[in-house]
Coordinates of C-alpha atoms and ligand atoms in Angstrom, one line a residue:
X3 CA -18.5 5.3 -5.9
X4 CA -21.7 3.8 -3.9
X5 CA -21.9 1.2 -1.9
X6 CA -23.4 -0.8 -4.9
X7 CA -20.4 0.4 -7.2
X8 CA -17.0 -0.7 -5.9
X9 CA -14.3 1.0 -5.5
X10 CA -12.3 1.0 -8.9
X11 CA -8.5 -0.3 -7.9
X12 CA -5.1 -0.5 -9.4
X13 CA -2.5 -2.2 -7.4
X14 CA 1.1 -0.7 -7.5
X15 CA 3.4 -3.8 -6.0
X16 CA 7.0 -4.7 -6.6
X17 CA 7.7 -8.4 -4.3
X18 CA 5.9 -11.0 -3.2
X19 CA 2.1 -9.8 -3.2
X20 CA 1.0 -11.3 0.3
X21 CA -0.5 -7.7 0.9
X22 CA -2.6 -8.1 -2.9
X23 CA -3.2 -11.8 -1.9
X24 CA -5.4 -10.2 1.2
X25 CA -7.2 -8.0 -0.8
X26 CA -8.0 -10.1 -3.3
X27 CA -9.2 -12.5 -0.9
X28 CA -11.4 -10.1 0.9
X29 CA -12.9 -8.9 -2.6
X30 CA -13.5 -11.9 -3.5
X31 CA -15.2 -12.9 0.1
X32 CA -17.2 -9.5 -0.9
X33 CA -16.2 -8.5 2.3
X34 CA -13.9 -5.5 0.2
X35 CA -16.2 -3.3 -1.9
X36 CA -13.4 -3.0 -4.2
X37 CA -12.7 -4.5 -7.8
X38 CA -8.8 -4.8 -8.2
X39 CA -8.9 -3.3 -12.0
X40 CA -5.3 -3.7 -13.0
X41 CA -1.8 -4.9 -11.1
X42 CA 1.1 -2.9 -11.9
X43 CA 4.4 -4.3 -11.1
X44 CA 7.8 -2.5 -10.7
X45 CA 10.0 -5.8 -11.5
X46 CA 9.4 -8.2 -13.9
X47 CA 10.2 -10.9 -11.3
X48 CA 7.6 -10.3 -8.6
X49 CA 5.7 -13.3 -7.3
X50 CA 2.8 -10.6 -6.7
X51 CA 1.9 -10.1 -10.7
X52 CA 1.4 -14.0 -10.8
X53 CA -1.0 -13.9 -8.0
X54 CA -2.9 -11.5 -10.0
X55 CA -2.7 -13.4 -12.9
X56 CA -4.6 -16.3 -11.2
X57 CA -7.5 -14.3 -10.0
X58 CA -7.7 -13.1 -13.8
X59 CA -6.7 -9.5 -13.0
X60 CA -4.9 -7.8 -15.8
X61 CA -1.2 -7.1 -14.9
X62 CA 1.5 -5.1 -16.5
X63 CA 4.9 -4.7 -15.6
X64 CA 6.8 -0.9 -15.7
X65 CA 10.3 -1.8 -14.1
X66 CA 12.4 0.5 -13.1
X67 CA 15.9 -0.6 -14.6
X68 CA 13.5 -0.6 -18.2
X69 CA 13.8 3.6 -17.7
X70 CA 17.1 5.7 -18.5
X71 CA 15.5 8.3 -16.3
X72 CA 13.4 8.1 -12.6
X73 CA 10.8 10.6 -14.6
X74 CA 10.1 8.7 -17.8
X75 CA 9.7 5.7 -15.2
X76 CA 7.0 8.0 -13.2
X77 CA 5.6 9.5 -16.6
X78 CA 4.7 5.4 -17.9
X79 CA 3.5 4.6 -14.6
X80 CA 1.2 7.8 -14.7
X81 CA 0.0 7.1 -17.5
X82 CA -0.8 2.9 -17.0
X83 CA -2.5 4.1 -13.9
X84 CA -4.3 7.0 -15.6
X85 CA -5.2 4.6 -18.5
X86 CA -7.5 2.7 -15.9
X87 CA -9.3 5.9 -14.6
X88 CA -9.0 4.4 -10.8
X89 CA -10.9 5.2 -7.9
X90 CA -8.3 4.6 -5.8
X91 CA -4.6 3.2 -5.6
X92 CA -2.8 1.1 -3.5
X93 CA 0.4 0.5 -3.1
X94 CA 0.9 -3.3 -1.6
X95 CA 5.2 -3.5 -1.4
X96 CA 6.0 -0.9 -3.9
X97 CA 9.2 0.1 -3.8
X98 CA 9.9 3.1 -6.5
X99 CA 9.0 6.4 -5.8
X100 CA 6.0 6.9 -7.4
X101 CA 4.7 10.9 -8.1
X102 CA 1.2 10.6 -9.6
X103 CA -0.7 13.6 -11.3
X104 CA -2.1 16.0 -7.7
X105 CA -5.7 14.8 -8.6
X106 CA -5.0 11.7 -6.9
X107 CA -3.9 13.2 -3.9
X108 CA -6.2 11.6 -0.9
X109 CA -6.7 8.6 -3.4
X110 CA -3.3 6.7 -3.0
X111 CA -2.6 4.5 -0.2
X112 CA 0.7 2.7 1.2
X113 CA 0.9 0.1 4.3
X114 CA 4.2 0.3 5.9
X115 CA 5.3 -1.7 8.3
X116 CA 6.1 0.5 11.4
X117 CA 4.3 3.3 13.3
X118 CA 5.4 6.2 10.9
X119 CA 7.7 8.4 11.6
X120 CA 9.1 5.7 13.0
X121 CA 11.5 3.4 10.8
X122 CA 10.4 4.5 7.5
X123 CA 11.5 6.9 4.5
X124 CA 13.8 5.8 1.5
X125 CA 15.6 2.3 1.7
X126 CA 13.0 1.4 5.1
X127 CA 11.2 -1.2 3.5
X128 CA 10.4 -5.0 4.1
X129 CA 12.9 -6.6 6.4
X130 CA 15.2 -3.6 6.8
X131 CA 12.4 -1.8 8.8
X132 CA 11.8 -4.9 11.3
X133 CA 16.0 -4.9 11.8
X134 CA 15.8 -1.2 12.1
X135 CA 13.2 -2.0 15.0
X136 CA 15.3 -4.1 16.9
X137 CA 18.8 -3.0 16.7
X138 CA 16.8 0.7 17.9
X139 CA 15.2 -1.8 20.9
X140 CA 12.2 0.2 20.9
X141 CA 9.3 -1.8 22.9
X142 CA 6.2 -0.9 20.5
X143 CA 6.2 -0.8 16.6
X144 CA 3.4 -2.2 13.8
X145 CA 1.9 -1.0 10.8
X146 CA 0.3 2.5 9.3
X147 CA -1.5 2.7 6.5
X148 CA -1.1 6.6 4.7
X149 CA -1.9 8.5 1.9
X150 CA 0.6 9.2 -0.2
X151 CA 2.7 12.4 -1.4
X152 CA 5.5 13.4 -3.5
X153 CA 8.1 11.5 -0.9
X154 CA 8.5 8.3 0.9
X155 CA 6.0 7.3 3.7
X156 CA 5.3 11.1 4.6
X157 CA 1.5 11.4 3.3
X158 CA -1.3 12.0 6.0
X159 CA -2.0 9.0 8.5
X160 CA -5.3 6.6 8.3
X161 CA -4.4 4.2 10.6
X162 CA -2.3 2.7 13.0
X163 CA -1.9 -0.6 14.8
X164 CA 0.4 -1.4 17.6
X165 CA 2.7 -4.6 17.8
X166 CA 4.5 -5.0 21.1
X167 CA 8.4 -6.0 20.6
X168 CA 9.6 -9.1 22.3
X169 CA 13.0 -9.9 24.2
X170 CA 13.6 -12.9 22.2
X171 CA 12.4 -11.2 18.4
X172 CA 13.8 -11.9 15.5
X173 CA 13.2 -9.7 12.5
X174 CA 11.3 -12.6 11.1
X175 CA 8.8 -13.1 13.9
X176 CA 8.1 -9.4 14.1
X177 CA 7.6 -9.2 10.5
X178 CA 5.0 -12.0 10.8
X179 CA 3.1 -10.1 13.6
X180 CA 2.9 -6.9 12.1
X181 CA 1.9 -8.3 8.9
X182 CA -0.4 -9.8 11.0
X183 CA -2.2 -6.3 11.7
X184 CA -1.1 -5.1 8.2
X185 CA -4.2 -7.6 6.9
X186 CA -6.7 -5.9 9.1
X187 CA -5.5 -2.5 8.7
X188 CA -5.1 -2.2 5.3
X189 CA -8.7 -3.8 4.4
X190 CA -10.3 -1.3 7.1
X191 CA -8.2 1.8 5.7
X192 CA -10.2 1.1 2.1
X193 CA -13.1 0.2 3.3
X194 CA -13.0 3.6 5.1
X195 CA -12.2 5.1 1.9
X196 CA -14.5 2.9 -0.6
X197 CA -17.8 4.3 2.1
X198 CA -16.4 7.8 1.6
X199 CA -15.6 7.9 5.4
X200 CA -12.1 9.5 5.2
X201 CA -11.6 12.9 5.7
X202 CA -8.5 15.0 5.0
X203 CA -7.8 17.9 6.9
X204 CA -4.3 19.3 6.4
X205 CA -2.6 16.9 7.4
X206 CA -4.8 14.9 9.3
X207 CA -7.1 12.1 8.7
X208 CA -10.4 12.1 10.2
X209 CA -12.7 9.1 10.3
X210 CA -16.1 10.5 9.6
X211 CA -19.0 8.1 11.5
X212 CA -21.0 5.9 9.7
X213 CA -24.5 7.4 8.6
X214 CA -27.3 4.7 9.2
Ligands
GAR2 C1 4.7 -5.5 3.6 O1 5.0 -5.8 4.9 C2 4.6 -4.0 3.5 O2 4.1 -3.3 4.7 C3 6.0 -3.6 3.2 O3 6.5 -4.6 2.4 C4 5.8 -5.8 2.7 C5 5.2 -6.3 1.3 O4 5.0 -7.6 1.3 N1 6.0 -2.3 2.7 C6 7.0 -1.4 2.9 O5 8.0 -1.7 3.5 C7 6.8 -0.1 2.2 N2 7.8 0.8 2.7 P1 4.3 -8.3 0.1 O6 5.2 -8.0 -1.1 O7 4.3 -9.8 0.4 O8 3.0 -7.7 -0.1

C-alpha cells in the first residue's frame, strides 16, 4: 500500500449506507486514497448495497437469517471478505458480529456513534445509542472510530470526536450532529491507516507524524 496504490477496501454494512455514501464520495473526490473493492451486506433489504450498486461497486449480500448457525454466517462472510484479499475493512452500520481470521487484526475498522465505552456493546447501535445518551443525560457524547476484535465495540481506539448534548435534544437531532463528526472522523481514521500512520500498541492507538 503506497500512496500511489490505494488502499484495497471491502465495506461490511447492514442499513442505510450514509456512512458508505461518504466514503464513496471522498474516493471519488480522490480525497480517500482508497478503492471500495466489494460491499457486503448483512440484509438483503439495505438501502446501502444500492448505493453501491450506483457507483459500480460489486455488492453481495450474506444475511444473517440465510445461516442456521452465527458461525457458518461468520465462516461465509470470512470467506467473501477473504475472496477480495483486502487491505483493509470497514464496517459502515454493520450490525452482526463479525469474527474475521486474526491476520486482519489492526485492519478492521467500526464508527460508532458515542465516545466508547460509553453507550456501546451489543444491541447499542443507531438510534438506541442516541436514546441511551439522553435518558443517561450525560452533557458530552459523539463518535469513535476503533479497530475491531472478537466482541462488540471493544477493539483499540483511533479516534474520537466530541458532540455536546443539548437541553432541548432529541435523539434525532443528536444523531444528525454526531453523524456530523462521524463523516470527518471516519475518512481521517483511513486516511491515517491507508499512509500507514497508525500504530498499535497493546491496546492503544498511536498516530505516528507524517514524514515529509
Ligand atoms: C452510523 O451512525 C454508525 O455510527 C452507526 O450506525 C449508523 C449507520 O448509518 N453504527 C453503529 O451504531 C455501530 N454500533 P448508515 O447505515 O446510514 O451508514
Amino acid at each position: 500500500m503506497t500512496a500511489s496504490k490505494p488502499c484495497r477496501t471491502v465495506v461490511l454494512l447492514s442499513g442505510s449506507g450514509t456512512t458508505l455514501q461518504n466514503l464513496i464520495d471522498r474516493m471519488e473526490r480522490s480525497e480517500l486514497p482508497i478503492e471500495i473493492v466489494r460491499v457486503i451486506s448483512s440484509r438483503q433489504d439495505a438501502y446501502g448495497i444500492e448505493r453501491a450498486r450506483r457507483h459500480g461497486i460489486p455488492t453481495q449480500v450474506i444475511a444473517r437469517k440465510d445461516f442456521e448457525t452465527w458461525e457458518t454466517f461468520n465462516k461465509a462472510l470470512s470467506q467473501a471478505v477473504d475472496a477480495e484479499d483486502p487491505d483493509l475493512i470497514c464496517f459502515a452500520g454493520f450490525m452482526s458480529l463479525f469474527r474475521p481470521d486474526k491476520k486482519y487484526y489492526g485492519r478492521i475498522m467500526n464508527i460508532h456513534p458515542a465516545l466508547i465505552p460509553a453507550f456501546c456493546g451489543k444491541g447499542m447501535f443507531g438510534h438506541h445509542v442516541h436514546e441511551a445518551v439522553l435518558e443517561a443525560g450525560v452533557k458530552i457524547t459523539g463518535c469513535t472510530v476503533h479497530f475491531v476484535d472478537e466482541n462488540y465495540d471493544t477493539g483499540p481506539i483511533i479516534l474520537q470526536k466530541a458532540v455536546e448534548v443539548y437541553d432541548d435534544d432529541t435523539p434525532d437531532s443528536l444523531a444528525d450532529r454526531v453523524q456530523a463528526t462521524e463523516r470527518e472522523a471516519y475518512p481521517e481514521a483511513i486516511r491515517l491507516f491507508a499512509e500507514g500512520r497508525l500504530h498499535l500498541d497493546g491496546r492503544r492507538v498511536k498516530i505516528i507524524a507524517p514524514t515529509c
